[in-house]
CSV table of C-alpha atoms and ligand atoms in Angstrom, one decimal:
chain,number,residue,atom,x,y,z
T,250,MET,CA,0.0,0.0,0.0
T,251,LEU,CA,1.2,3.5,-0.9
T,252,LYS,CA,2.2,5.4,2.3
T,253,ILE,CA,1.2,8.9,1.5
T,254,GLY,CA,0.1,11.8,3.7
T,255,SER,CA,0.8,15.4,4.6
T,256,HIS,CA,1.8,17.7,7.4
T,257,VAL,CA,-1.2,18.1,9.6
T,258,SER,CA,-2.0,20.2,12.7
T,259,PHE,CA,-1.8,19.0,16.3
T,260,ARG,CA,-4.3,20.9,18.4
T,261,LYS,CA,-4.4,21.3,22.2
T,262,ASP,CA,-7.9,19.9,22.5
T,263,THR,CA,-7.8,17.0,20.1
T,264,GLN,CA,-4.1,16.1,19.9
T,265,LEU,CA,-3.1,12.9,18.0
T,266,LEU,CA,-6.8,12.0,17.4
T,267,GLY,CA,-7.4,15.4,15.7
T,268,SER,CA,-4.2,15.0,13.6
T,269,LEU,CA,-5.4,11.5,12.5
T,270,ASP,CA,-8.9,12.8,11.6
T,271,GLU,CA,-7.4,15.6,9.5
T,272,ALA,CA,-5.1,13.1,7.8
T,273,LEU,CA,-8.0,10.7,7.1
T,274,SER,CA,-10.1,13.5,5.7
T,275,TYR,CA,-7.4,13.9,3.0
T,276,GLY,CA,-7.3,10.1,2.2
T,277,SER,CA,-3.9,9.8,3.8
T,278,THR,CA,-2.3,6.5,4.9
T,279,THR,CA,0.3,8.3,7.0
T,280,PHE,CA,0.9,11.9,8.3
T,281,MET,CA,3.4,14.2,10.0
T,282,PHE,CA,3.0,16.9,12.7
T,283,TYR,CA,4.7,19.1,15.2
T,284,THR,CA,3.9,18.3,18.9
T,285,GLY,CA,3.6,22.0,19.6
T,286,ALA,CA,4.4,25.4,17.9
T,287,PRO,CA,7.7,24.9,16.0
T,288,GLN,CA,9.0,28.4,16.8
T,289,ASN,CA,8.5,28.4,20.6
T,290,THR,CA,8.9,26.1,23.7
T,291,ASN,CA,5.3,26.1,24.9
T,292,ARG,CA,4.3,22.4,25.1
T,293,ILE,CA,0.9,21.2,26.4
T,294,PRO,CA,0.8,18.0,28.4
T,295,LEU,CA,-0.2,15.0,26.3
T,296,ASN,CA,-3.6,13.4,27.0
T,297,SER,CA,-3.2,9.7,27.2
T,298,ASN,CA,-6.9,9.1,26.5
T,299,LEU,CA,-6.7,10.9,23.2
T,300,THR,CA,-3.5,9.0,22.3
T,301,LYS,CA,-5.2,5.7,23.0
T,302,MET,CA,-8.3,6.6,21.0
T,303,ALA,CA,-6.1,7.7,18.1
T,304,ILE,CA,-4.0,4.5,18.2
T,305,SER,CA,-7.2,2.4,18.1
T,306,LYS,CA,-8.7,4.5,15.3
T,307,MET,CA,-5.4,4.0,13.3
T,308,LYS,CA,-5.8,0.3,13.6
T,309,ASP,CA,-9.4,0.5,12.3
T,310,ASN,CA,-8.2,2.5,9.3
T,311,ASN,CA,-5.1,0.3,8.6
T,312,ILE,CA,-2.7,3.0,9.5
T,313,ASP,CA,0.5,1.7,11.1
T,314,ILE,CA,1.8,4.0,13.8
T,315,LYS,CA,5.3,3.1,12.7
T,316,ASP,CA,4.7,5.1,9.6
T,317,ILE,CA,3.7,8.3,11.5
T,318,ILE,CA,6.3,11.1,11.7
T,319,VAL,CA,6.9,13.9,14.1
T,320,HIS,CA,8.9,16.9,12.9
T,321,ALA,CA,11.2,18.5,15.5
T,322,PRO,CA,10.7,22.3,16.1
T,323,TYR,CA,13.0,24.5,14.1
T,324,ILE,CA,14.2,26.5,17.0
T,325,ILE,CA,16.5,23.6,17.7
T,326,ASN,CA,20.0,24.1,16.3
T,327,LEU,CA,22.5,21.4,17.3
T,328,ALA,CA,25.3,23.0,15.2
T,329,ASN,CA,25.6,26.2,17.2
T,330,SER,CA,27.8,25.7,20.2
T,331,ASP,CA,27.0,29.0,21.9
T,332,PRO,CA,26.7,27.6,25.4
T,333,ASN,CA,23.1,28.7,26.2
T,334,LYS,CA,21.7,27.9,22.8
T,335,TYR,CA,23.5,24.5,22.6
T,336,ILE,CA,22.3,23.2,26.0
T,337,PHE,CA,18.8,24.5,25.3
T,338,SER,CA,18.7,22.7,22.0
T,339,ILE,CA,19.9,19.4,23.4
T,340,ASN,CA,17.5,19.5,26.3
T,341,PHE,CA,14.5,20.5,24.2
T,342,LEU,CA,15.2,17.8,21.7
T,343,LYS,CA,15.5,15.2,24.5
T,344,GLN,CA,12.0,16.4,25.6
T,345,GLU,CA,10.6,16.1,22.1
T,346,CYS,CA,11.9,12.5,21.9
T,347,LYS,CA,10.1,11.8,25.2
T,348,ARG,CA,6.9,13.2,23.7
T,349,CYS,CA,7.3,11.0,20.7
T,350,GLU,CA,7.6,8.0,23.0
T,351,GLU,CA,4.5,9.0,24.9
T,352,LEU,CA,2.6,9.3,21.6
T,353,GLY,CA,3.9,5.9,20.3
T,354,VAL,CA,5.6,7.6,17.4
T,355,ASN,CA,9.1,6.4,16.7
T,356,LYS,CA,10.4,8.7,14.0
T,357,LEU,CA,11.4,12.3,14.5
T,358,VAL,CA,12.6,14.4,11.6
T,359,LEU,CA,15.3,16.9,12.5
T,360,HIS,CA,17.0,19.7,10.5
T,361,PRO,CA,20.7,19.0,11.3
T,362,GLY,CA,21.4,22.6,12.1
T,363,SER,CA,23.0,25.8,10.8
T,364,HIS,CA,26.7,26.6,11.7
T,365,VAL,CA,26.0,30.4,11.9
T,366,GLY,CA,29.5,31.3,10.8
T,367,LEU,CA,31.4,28.7,12.9
T,368,GLY,CA,32.2,26.8,9.6
T,369,GLU,CA,31.1,23.5,8.3
T,370,GLU,CA,33.5,21.3,10.2
T,371,ALA,CA,32.8,22.9,13.6
T,372,GLY,CA,29.1,22.8,13.0
T,373,ILE,CA,29.1,19.1,12.1
T,374,LYS,CA,31.2,18.3,15.2
T,375,ASN,CA,28.7,20.1,17.4
T,376,ILE,CA,25.8,18.1,15.8
T,377,ILE,CA,27.6,14.8,16.3
T,378,ASN,CA,28.4,15.6,19.9
T,379,ALA,CA,24.8,16.6,20.6
T,380,LEU,CA,23.3,13.5,19.0
T,381,ASN,CA,25.6,11.3,21.0
T,382,GLN,CA,24.1,12.8,24.1
T,383,ILE,CA,20.5,12.6,23.0
T,384,LEU,CA,20.2,9.2,21.2
T,385,PRO,CA,21.3,6.8,24.0
T,386,ALA,CA,18.5,8.2,26.2
T,387,THR,CA,15.6,7.5,23.8
T,388,LYS,CA,14.0,4.8,21.7
T,389,THR,CA,13.0,7.5,19.1
T,390,THR,CA,14.9,7.3,15.8
T,391,ILE,CA,16.1,10.8,14.7
T,392,LEU,CA,15.9,11.3,10.9
T,393,LEU,CA,18.3,13.9,9.6
T,394,GLU,CA,16.6,15.9,6.9
T,395,THR,CA,18.5,16.8,3.7
T,396,MET,CA,18.5,20.6,3.5
T,397,SER,CA,18.4,23.2,0.7
T,398,GLY,CA,21.6,25.0,1.8
T,399,LYS,CA,19.8,28.3,2.7
T,400,GLY,CA,22.1,30.4,4.9
T,401,THR,CA,24.6,28.3,6.8
T,402,GLU,CA,22.5,25.1,6.9
T,403,LEU,CA,24.3,21.8,7.2
T,404,GLY,CA,23.1,18.5,5.8
T,405,VAL,CA,23.0,20.1,2.4
T,406,ASN,CA,24.7,17.1,0.7
T,407,LEU,CA,25.1,13.3,1.2
T,408,GLU,CA,28.7,13.7,2.3
T,409,GLN,CA,27.7,15.9,5.3
T,410,ILE,CA,24.9,13.6,6.2
T,411,LYS,CA,27.3,10.6,6.0
T,412,THR,CA,29.9,12.4,8.2
T,413,ILE,CA,27.3,13.1,10.9
T,414,ILE,CA,26.0,9.5,10.8
T,415,ASP,CA,29.5,8.0,10.9
T,416,GLY,CA,30.2,10.1,14.0
T,417,VAL,CA,27.1,9.0,15.8
T,418,LYS,CA,27.7,5.9,18.0
T,419,TYR,CA,24.0,4.8,18.2
T,420,ASN,CA,21.7,3.0,15.8
T,421,ASN,CA,18.6,5.1,16.2
T,422,ILE,CA,19.6,7.5,13.5
T,423,GLY,CA,18.4,7.8,9.9
T,424,ILE,CA,17.6,10.1,7.0
T,425,CYS,CA,14.7,12.1,5.7
T,426,LEU,CA,14.9,13.0,2.0
T,427,ASP,CA,13.2,16.2,0.9
T,428,THR,CA,12.7,16.5,-2.9
T,429,CYS,CA,12.5,20.4,-2.9
T,430,HIS,CA,15.6,20.6,-0.7
T,431,LEU,CA,17.6,18.0,-2.8
T,432,SER,CA,16.9,20.0,-6.0
T,433,ASP,CA,17.7,23.3,-4.3
T,434,ALA,CA,20.9,21.7,-3.0
T,435,GLY,CA,21.9,20.9,-6.6
T,436,TYR,CA,20.8,17.2,-7.0
T,437,ASP,CA,19.0,16.5,-10.3
T,438,MET,CA,15.7,15.0,-9.5
T,439,ASN,CA,15.4,13.8,-13.2
T,440,ASP,CA,18.0,11.3,-12.3
T,441,PHE,CA,16.7,10.2,-8.9
T,442,ASP,CA,17.9,6.6,-9.4
T,443,SER,CA,21.5,7.8,-9.6
T,444,LEU,CA,21.1,9.5,-6.3
T,445,LEU,CA,19.7,6.3,-4.8
T,446,ASP,CA,22.6,4.3,-6.3
T,447,LYS,CA,25.0,6.8,-4.7
T,448,MET,CA,23.3,6.5,-1.4
T,449,ASP,CA,23.4,2.8,-1.7
T,450,LYS,CA,27.2,2.9,-2.2
T,451,MET,CA,27.6,5.2,0.8
T,452,GLU,CA,25.5,2.8,2.9
T,453,LEU,CA,22.9,5.5,3.4
T,454,LEU,CA,20.0,4.0,1.4
T,455,ASP,CA,18.8,1.6,4.1
T,456,LEU,CA,18.7,4.5,6.6
T,457,VAL,CA,16.0,6.5,4.8
T,458,GLY,CA,12.9,6.6,7.1
T,459,CYS,CA,10.8,9.3,5.5
T,460,ILE,CA,10.6,11.4,2.2
T,461,HIS,CA,9.2,14.9,2.0
T,462,ILE,CA,7.5,15.3,-1.3
T,463,ASN,CA,7.5,18.9,-2.4
T,464,ASP,CA,7.8,20.7,-5.7
T,465,SER,CA,10.1,23.7,-5.8
T,466,LYS,CA,9.4,27.3,-6.7
T,467,ASN,CA,13.0,27.6,-7.8
T,468,PRO,CA,15.4,25.9,-10.3
T,469,ILE,CA,18.0,23.3,-9.3
T,470,GLY,CA,20.8,24.6,-7.1
T,471,SER,CA,19.0,27.8,-5.9
T,472,HIS,CA,19.3,27.2,-2.2
T,473,LYS,CA,16.0,29.0,-1.5
T,474,ASP,CA,13.8,26.4,0.2
T,475,ARG,CA,10.5,27.5,-1.2
T,476,HIS,CA,8.0,24.6,-1.6
T,477,GLU,CA,5.5,24.5,-4.4
T,478,ASN,CA,2.4,22.4,-4.9
T,479,ILE,CA,2.9,19.0,-6.7
T,480,GLY,CA,3.3,19.6,-10.4
T,481,PHE,CA,3.4,23.4,-10.2
T,482,GLY,CA,7.1,23.9,-9.7
T,483,TYR,CA,10.5,23.2,-11.3
T,484,LEU,CA,10.4,19.5,-10.5
T,485,GLY,CA,7.1,18.8,-12.1
T,486,PHE,CA,4.4,16.1,-11.7
T,487,ASP,CA,6.1,13.2,-13.6
T,488,ILE,CA,9.4,13.4,-11.7
T,489,LEU,CA,7.6,13.5,-8.4
T,490,ILE,CA,5.4,10.5,-9.3
T,491,ASN,CA,8.5,8.6,-10.3
T,492,ILE,CA,10.0,9.3,-6.9
T,493,ILE,CA,6.8,8.4,-5.0
T,494,TYR,CA,6.4,5.1,-6.8
T,495,ASN,CA,10.1,4.2,-6.8
T,496,ASP,CA,10.4,0.5,-5.9
T,497,ARG,CA,13.4,1.0,-3.6
T,498,LEU,CA,11.4,3.4,-1.4
T,499,LYS,CA,8.2,1.4,-1.5
T,500,ASN,CA,7.7,1.1,2.3
T,501,ILE,CA,8.8,4.6,3.2
T,502,SER,CA,6.3,7.3,4.3
T,503,LYS,CA,5.9,10.1,1.8
T,504,ILE,CA,4.8,13.4,3.3
T,505,LEU,CA,3.6,16.5,1.5
T,506,GLU,CA,4.7,19.8,2.9
T,507,THR,CA,3.3,21.8,0.0
T,508,PRO,CA,1.8,25.3,0.7
T,509,TYR,CA,-1.8,26.0,1.4
T,510,VAL,CA,-3.7,27.6,-1.5
T,511,GLY,CA,-4.8,30.9,0.3
T,512,GLU,CA,-6.5,29.5,3.4
T,513,PHE,CA,-7.2,26.1,1.9
T,514,ALA,CA,-5.4,22.8,2.5
T,515,PRO,CA,-4.7,21.3,-1.0
T,516,TYR,CA,-3.8,17.8,0.4
T,517,LYS,CA,-6.9,15.9,-0.5
T,518,LEU,CA,-6.6,17.0,-4.1
T,519,GLU,CA,-2.8,16.5,-4.2
T,520,ILE,CA,-3.2,13.0,-2.7
T,521,ASP,CA,-5.9,12.1,-5.2
T,522,MET,CA,-3.6,13.3,-8.1
T,523,ILE,CA,-0.8,11.1,-6.7
T,524,LYS,CA,-3.1,8.0,-6.3
T,525,ASN,CA,-4.5,8.5,-9.8
T,526,LYS,CA,-1.1,9.4,-11.2
T,527,LYS,CA,-2.9,12.1,-13.2
T,528,PHE,CA,-2.0,15.8,-13.0
T,529,GLU,CA,-4.9,18.2,-12.3
T,530,LYS,CA,-4.0,21.6,-13.7
T,531,ASN,CA,-6.9,23.3,-12.0
T,532,LEU,CA,-5.9,22.1,-8.6
T,533,LYS,CA,-5.4,25.6,-7.2
T,534,GLU,CA,-8.8,26.8,-8.4
T,535,MET,CA,-10.4,23.6,-7.1
T,536,ALA,CA,-8.7,23.9,-3.7
T,537,THR,CA,-10.4,27.2,-3.0
T,538,LEU,CA,-13.8,25.7,-3.8
T,539,GLN,CA,-13.6,22.9,-1.2
D,105,LIG,FE1,11.8,20.0,7.6
D,106,LIG,FE1,11.0,19.0,4.5
D,107,LIG,ZN1,11.8,23.1,3.3
């Protein structure tokens, strides 16, 4: 079964159950969410009743909780060794891992970090050191996301990801590919199989635990990180369909992080296009009519 879904909200009052209901309303078979606002540290206590109800509803709908993804908040930066910020990031990420465990989710996507002028090597060292403190204390698997290379972001190429993973002493580490970011970073998504071959040779392919499926508003190599709806950007519909249905990534969750159309979520329509393998050129007009 195709594992496709989108980023969904996680609300105070409905929590995991509300996220699941939103995902089901789009026809999703998986989903991703933040456990709280990504830009601040306010976290509401988790309601175990809502979690239990959500897990049992997943079973009724043939959704495997192992396919569900949490995205770490973007205020975490493990590459910056400024003492206050570094310790904050490590502690906050430890807490997020605990929240994942409480929710029964075992995959947490993380932006590796930005070196903020410290340089690539120092930044990567900081990330490795932080992960070696966080990973032994949790069952959660942290998936390092491939980044577009905006600003001083790290994890912008396979070599950096490989260096981090080689420096980590624990097995609960993996990779999240992002199609917009890969293209922005300079990888040709027309030739996705060569990228997978390269990952295979580097012993990275088996570590992929999630793929973010996004079109890009910008051409290859632009380092801008601006997502576009499926089929409306520089990657295009056919390339993204080839990635989604690639045999080597069959069992991996594919998550849309495409923009809203005005105030409307386009995910039901995008997921329908993907399931039917047929581009809908009026998607944006249709989204506003839902
Ligand atoms: Fe991300
Ligand atoms: Fe992403
Ligand atoms: Zn992005």
